[in-house]
PDB file of C-alpha atoms in Angstrom:
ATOM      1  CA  UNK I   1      -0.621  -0.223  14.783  1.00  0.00           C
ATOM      2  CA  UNK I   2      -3.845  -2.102  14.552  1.00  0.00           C
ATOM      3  CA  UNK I   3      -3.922  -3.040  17.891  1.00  0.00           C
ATOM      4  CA  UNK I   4      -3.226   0.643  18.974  1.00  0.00           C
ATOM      5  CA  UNK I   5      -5.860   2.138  16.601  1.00  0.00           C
ATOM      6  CA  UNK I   6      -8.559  -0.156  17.108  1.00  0.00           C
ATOM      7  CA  UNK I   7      -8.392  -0.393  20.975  1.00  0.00           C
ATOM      8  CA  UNK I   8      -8.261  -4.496  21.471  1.00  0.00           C
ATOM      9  CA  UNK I   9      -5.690  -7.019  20.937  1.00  0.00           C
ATOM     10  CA  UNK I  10      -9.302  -8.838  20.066  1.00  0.00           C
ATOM     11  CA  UNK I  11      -9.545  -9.717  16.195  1.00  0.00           C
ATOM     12  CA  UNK I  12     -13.492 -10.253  16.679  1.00  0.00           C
ATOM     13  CA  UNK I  13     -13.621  -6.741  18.139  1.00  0.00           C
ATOM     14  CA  UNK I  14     -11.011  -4.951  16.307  1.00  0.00           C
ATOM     15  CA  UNK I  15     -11.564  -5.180  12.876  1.00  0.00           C
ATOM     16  CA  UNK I  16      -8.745  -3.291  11.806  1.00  0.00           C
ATOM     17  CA  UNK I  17      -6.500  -6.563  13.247  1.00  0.00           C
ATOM     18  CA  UNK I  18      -9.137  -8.880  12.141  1.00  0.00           C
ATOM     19  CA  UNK I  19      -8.740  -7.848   8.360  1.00  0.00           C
ATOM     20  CA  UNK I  20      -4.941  -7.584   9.139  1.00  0.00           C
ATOM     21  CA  UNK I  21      -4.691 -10.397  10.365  1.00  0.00           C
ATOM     22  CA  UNK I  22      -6.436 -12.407   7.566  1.00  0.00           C
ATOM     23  CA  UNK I  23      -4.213 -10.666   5.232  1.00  0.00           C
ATOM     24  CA  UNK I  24      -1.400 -11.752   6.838  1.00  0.00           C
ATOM     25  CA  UNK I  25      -2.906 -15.695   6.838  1.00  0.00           C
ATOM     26  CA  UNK I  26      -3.573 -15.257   3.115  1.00  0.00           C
ATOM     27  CA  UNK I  27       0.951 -13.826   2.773  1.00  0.00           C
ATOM     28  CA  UNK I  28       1.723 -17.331   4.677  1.00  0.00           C
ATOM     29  CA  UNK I  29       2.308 -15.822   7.670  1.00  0.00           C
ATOM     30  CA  UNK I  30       2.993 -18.171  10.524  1.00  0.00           C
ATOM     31  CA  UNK I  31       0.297 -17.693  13.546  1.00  0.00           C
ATOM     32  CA  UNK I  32       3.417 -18.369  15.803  1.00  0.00           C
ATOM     33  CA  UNK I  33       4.437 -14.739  14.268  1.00  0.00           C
ATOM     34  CA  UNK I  34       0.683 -13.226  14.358  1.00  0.00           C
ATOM     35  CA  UNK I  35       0.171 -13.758  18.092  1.00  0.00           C
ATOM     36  CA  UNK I  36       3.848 -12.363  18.719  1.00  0.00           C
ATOM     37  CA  UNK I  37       3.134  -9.308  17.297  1.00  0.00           C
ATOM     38  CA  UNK I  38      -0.158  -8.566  19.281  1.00  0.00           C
ATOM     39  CA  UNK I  39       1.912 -10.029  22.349  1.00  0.00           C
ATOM     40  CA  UNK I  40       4.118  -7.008  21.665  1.00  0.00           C
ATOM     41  CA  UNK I  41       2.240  -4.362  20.770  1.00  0.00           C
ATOM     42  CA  UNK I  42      -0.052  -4.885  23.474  1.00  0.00           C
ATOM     43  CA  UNK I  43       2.805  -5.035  26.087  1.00  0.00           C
ATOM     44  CA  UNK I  44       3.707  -2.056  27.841  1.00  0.00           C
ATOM     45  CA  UNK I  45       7.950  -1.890  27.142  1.00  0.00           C
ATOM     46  CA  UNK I  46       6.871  -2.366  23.081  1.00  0.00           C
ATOM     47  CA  UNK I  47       8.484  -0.066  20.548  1.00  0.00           C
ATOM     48  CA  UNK I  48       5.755   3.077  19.865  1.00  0.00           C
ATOM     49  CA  UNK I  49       5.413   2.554  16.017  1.00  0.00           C
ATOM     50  CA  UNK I  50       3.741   5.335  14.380  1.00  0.00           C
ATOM     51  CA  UNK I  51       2.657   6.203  10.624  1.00  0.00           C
ATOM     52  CA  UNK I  52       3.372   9.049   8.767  1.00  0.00           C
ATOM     53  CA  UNK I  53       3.488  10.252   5.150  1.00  0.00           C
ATOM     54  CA  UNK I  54       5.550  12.176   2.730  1.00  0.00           C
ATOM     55  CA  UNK I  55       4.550  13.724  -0.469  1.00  0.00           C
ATOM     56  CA  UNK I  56       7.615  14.659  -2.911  1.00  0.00           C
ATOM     57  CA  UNK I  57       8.010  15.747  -6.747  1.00  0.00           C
ATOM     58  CA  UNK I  58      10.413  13.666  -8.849  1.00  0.00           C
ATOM     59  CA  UNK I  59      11.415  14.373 -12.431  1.00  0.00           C
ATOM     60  CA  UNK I  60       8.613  15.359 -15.406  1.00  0.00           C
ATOM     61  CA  UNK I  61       6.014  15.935 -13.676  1.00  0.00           C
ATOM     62  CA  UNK I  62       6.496  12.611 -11.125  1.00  0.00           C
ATOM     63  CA  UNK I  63       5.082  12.954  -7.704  1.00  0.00           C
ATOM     64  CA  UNK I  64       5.540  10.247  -4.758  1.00  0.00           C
ATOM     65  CA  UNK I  65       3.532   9.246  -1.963  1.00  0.00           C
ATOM     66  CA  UNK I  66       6.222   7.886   0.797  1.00  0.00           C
ATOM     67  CA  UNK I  67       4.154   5.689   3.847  1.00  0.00           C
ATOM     68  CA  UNK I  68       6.637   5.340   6.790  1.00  0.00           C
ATOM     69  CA  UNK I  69       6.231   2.918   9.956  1.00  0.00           C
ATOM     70  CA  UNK I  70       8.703   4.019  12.353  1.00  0.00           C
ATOM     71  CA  UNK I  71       9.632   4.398  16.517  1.00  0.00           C
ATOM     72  CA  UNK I  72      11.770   6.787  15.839  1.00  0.00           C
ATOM     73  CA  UNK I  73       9.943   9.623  14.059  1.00  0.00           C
ATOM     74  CA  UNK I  74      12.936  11.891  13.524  1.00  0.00           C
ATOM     75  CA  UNK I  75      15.034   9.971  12.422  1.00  0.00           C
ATOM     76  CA  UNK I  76      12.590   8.635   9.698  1.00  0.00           C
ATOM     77  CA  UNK I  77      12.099  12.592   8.864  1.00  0.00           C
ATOM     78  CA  UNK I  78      15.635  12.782   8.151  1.00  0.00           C
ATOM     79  CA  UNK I  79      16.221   9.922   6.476  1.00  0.00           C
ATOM     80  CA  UNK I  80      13.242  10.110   3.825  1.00  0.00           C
ATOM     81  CA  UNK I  81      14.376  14.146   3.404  1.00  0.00           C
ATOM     82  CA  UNK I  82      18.021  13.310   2.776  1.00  0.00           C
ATOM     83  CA  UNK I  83      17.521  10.614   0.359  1.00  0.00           C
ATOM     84  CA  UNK I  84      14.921  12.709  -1.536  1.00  0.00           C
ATOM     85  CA  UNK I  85      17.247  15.499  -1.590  1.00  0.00           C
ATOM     86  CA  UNK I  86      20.503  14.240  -2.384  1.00  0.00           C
ATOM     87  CA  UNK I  87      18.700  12.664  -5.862  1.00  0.00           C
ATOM     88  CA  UNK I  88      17.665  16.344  -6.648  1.00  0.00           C
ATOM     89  CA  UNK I  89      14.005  15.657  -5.881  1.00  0.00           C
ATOM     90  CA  UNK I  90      12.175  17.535  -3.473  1.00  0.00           C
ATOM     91  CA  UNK I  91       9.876  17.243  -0.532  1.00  0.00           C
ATOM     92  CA  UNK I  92       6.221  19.025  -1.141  1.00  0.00           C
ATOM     93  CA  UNK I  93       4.448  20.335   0.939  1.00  0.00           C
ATOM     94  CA  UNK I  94       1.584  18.799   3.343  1.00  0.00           C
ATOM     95  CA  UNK I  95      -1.164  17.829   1.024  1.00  0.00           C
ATOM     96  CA  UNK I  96       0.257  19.898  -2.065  1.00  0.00           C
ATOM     97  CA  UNK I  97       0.424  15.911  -3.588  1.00  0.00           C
ATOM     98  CA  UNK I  98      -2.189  14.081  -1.718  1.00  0.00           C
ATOM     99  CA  UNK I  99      -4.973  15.794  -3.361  1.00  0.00           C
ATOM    100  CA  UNK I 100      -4.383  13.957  -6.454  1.00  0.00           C
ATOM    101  CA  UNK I 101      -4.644  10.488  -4.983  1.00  0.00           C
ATOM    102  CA  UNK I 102      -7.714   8.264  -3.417  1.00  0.00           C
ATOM    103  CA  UNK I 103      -7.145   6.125  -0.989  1.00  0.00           C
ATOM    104  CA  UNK I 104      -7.930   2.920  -2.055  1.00  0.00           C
ATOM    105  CA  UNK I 105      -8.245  -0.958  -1.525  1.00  0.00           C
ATOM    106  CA  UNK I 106      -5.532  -2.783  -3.143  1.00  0.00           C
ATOM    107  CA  UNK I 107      -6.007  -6.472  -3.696  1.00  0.00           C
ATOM    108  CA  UNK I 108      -3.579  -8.332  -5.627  1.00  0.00           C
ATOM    109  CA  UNK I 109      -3.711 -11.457  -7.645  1.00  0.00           C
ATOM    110  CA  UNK I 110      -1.254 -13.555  -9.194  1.00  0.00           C
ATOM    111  CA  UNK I 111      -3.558 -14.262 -12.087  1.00  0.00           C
ATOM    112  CA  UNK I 112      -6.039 -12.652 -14.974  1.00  0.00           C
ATOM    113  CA  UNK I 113      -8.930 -12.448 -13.981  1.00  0.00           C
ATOM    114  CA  UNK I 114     -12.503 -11.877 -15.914  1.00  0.00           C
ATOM    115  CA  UNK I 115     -13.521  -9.209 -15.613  1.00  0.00           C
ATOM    116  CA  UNK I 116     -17.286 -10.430 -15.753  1.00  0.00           C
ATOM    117  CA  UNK I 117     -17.025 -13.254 -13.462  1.00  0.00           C
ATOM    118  CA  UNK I 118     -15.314 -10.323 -10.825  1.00  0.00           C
ATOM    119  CA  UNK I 119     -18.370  -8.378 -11.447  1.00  0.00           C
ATOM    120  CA  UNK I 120     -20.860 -11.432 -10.723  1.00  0.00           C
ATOM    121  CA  UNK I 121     -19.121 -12.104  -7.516  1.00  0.00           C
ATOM    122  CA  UNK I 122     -18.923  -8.745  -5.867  1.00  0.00           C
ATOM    123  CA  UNK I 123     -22.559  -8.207  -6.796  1.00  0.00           C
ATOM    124  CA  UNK I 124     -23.094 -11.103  -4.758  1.00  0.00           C
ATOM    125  CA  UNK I 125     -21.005  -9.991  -2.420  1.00  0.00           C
ATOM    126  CA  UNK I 126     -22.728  -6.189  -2.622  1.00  0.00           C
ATOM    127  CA  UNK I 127     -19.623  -4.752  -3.498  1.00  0.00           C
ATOM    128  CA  UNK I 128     -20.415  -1.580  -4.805  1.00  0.00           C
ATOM    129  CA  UNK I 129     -17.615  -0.390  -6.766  1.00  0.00           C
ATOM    130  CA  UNK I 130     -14.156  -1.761  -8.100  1.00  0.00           C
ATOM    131  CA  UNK I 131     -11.544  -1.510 -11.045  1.00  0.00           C
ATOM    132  CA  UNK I 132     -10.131  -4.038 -12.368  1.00  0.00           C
ATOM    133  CA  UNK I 133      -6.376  -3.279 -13.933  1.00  0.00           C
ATOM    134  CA  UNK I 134      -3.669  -5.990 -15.896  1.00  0.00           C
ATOM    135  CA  UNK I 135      -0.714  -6.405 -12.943  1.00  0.00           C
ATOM    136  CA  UNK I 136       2.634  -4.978 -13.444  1.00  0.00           C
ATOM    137  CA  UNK I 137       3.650  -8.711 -14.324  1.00  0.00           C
ATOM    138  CA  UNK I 138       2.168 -10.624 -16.880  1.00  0.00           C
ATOM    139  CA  UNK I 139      -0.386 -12.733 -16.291  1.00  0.00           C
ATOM    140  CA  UNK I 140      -1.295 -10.915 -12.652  1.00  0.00           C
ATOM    141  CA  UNK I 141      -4.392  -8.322 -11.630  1.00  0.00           C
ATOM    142  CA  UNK I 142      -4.911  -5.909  -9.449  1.00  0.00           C
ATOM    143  CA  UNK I 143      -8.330  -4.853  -7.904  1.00  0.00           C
ATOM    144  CA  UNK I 144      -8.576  -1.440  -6.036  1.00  0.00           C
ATOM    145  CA  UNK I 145     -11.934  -0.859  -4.147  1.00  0.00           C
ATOM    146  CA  UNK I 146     -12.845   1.289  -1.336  1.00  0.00           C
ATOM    147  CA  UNK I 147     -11.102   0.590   1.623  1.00  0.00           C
ATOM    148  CA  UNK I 148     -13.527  -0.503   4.055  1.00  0.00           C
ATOM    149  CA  UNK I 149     -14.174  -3.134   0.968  1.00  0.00           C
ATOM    150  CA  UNK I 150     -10.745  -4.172   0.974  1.00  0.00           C
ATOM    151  CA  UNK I 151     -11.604  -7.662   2.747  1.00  0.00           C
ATOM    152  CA  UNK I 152     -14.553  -8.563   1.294  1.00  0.00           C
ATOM    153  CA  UNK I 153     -12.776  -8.311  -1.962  1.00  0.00           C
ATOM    154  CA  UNK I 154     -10.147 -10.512  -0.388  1.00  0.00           C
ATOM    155  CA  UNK I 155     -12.862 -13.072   0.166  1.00  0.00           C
ATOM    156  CA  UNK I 156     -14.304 -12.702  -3.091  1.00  0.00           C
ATOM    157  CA  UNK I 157     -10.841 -13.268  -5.325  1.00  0.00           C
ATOM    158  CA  UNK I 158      -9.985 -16.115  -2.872  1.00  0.00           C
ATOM    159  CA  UNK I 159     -13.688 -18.094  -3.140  1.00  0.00           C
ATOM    160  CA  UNK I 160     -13.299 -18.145  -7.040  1.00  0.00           C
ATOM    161  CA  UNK I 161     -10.003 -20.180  -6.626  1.00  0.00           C
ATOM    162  CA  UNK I 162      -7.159 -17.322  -5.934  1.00  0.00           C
ATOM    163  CA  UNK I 163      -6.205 -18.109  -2.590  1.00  0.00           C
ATOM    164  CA  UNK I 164      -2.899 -16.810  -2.707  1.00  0.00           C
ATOM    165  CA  UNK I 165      -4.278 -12.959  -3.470  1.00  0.00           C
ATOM    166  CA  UNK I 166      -2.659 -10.285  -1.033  1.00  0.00           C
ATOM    167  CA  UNK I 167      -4.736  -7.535   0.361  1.00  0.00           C
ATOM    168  CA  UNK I 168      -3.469  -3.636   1.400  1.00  0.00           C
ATOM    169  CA  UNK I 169      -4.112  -0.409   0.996  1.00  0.00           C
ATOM    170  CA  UNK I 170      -2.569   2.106  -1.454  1.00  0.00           C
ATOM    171  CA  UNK I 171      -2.792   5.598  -2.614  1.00  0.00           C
ATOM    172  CA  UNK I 172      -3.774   5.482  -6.302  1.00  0.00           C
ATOM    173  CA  UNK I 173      -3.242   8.355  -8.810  1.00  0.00           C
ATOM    174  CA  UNK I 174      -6.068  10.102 -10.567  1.00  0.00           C
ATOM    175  CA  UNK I 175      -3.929  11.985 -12.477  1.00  0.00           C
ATOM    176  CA  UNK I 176      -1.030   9.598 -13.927  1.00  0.00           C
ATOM    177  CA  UNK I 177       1.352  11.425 -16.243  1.00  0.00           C
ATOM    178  CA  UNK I 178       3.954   9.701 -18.788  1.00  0.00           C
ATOM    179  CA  UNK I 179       7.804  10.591 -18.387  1.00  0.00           C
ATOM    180  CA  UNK I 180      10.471  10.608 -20.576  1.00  0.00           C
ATOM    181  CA  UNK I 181      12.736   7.462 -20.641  1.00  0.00           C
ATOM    182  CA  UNK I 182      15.236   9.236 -18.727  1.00  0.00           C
ATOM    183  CA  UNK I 183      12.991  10.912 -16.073  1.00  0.00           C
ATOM    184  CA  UNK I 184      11.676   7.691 -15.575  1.00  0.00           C
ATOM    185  CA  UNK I 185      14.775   6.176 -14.424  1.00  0.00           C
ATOM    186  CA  UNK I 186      15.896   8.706 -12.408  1.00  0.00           C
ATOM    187  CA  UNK I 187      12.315   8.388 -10.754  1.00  0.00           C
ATOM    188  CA  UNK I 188      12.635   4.517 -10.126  1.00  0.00           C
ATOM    189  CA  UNK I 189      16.263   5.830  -8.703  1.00  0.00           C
ATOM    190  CA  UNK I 190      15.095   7.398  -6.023  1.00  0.00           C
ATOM    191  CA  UNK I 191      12.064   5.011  -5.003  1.00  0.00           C
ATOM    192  CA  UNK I 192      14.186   2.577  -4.751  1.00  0.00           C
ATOM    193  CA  UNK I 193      16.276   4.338  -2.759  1.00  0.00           C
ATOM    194  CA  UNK I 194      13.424   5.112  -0.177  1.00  0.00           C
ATOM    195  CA  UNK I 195      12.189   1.601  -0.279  1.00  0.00           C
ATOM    196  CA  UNK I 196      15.565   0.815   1.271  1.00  0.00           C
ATOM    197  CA  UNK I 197      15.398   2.710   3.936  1.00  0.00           C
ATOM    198  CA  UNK I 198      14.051   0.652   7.278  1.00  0.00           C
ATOM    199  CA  UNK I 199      11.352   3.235   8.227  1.00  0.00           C
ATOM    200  CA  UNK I 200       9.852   3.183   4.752  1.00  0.00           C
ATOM    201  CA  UNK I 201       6.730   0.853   4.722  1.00  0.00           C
ATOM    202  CA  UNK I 202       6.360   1.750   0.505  1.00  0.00           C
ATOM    203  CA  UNK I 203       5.926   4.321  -2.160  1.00  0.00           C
ATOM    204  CA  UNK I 204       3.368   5.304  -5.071  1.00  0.00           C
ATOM    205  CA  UNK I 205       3.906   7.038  -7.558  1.00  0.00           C
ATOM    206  CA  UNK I 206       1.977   8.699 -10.692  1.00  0.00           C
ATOM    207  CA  UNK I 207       4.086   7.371 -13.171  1.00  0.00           C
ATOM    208  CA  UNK I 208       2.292   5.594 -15.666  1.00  0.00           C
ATOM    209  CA  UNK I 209       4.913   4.038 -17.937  1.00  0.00           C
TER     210      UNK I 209
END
């Protein structure tokens, strides 16, 4: 998709790929596998791979952000439909969820970090903006900052020691709501259910228990 997007198979003028692929370096991606997948996307016979998303309600006030990667848009549309609607969910409309989410720049660190010494770096880095947040395991962070920030954040978590930080992008809440134990599980139910599915790239949610 970044090759598509940002017109060359050329990290130096494609920065889309160029970020990409230093994300990928950073996930111990072999390079064998990096230049195969620009080999193939930039042949003519390679799969059409397109992005879409889906916005759904769950249970108690839940909503879900679905990001698909698929060549084979309709099945993806039925798949992510039948799965939300078999778990009594239901698919919302085109930007009826959307509108209470930022897109953001996700960088994740298996570590705590100070908050101060963050702060210090991406001033020197002129990093406007970030927020810094405990991970969902202990002893881990996560950064969000604006997207086109993503990989100088990258740069900044890995030259204070943290070379092992992953970078993406995610669509974060600003409205998180708390569910009941049992809406919660039935939530996670149905996520997981998507995140099985082979044209489902991931899902957020606004869960925040």
């Amino acid at each position: 998709m970044a090759v598509k997007q940002g017109g060359s198979p050329d990290p130096n003028s494609n920065r889309m790929l160029g970020d990409i692929i230093k994300q990928a370096k950073t996930n111990n991606v072999p390079v064998d596998n990096i230049n195969r997948a620009i080999k193939r996307a930039t042949e003519g016979n390679a799969g059409d791979f397109s992005e879409s998303t889906f916005e759904a309600y769950g249970f108690g006030g839940a909503s879900f952000v679905i990001n698909v990667l698929s060549d084979n848009p309709n099945r993806a549309n039925a798949d992510v439909k039948s799965t939300v609607n078999k778990r009594h969910a239901k698919i919302a409309e085109q930007g009826s969820v959307l509108f209470m989410y930022d897109r953001k720049g996700k960088v994740e660190v298996p570590a705590a970090l100070d908050e101060e010494q963050l702060l210090d770096a991406a001033i020197e880095a002129d990093i406007d903006d970030f927020l810094l947040l405990e991970g969902d395991e202990e002893d881990t962070s996560i950064v969000y900052v604006e997207p086109t920030e993503s990989a100088k954040m990258l740069g900044v978590v890995n030259t204070m020691g943290y070379e092992e930080a992953k970078m993406s992008l995610a669509w974060v809440t600003k409205a998180p709501v708390e569910c009941t134990d049992e809406d919660f599980d039935k939530n996670m139910h149905i996520i997981e259910a998507l995140e099985e599915l082979d044209d489902v790239d991931s899902v957020e949610h606004n869960m925040s228990n």
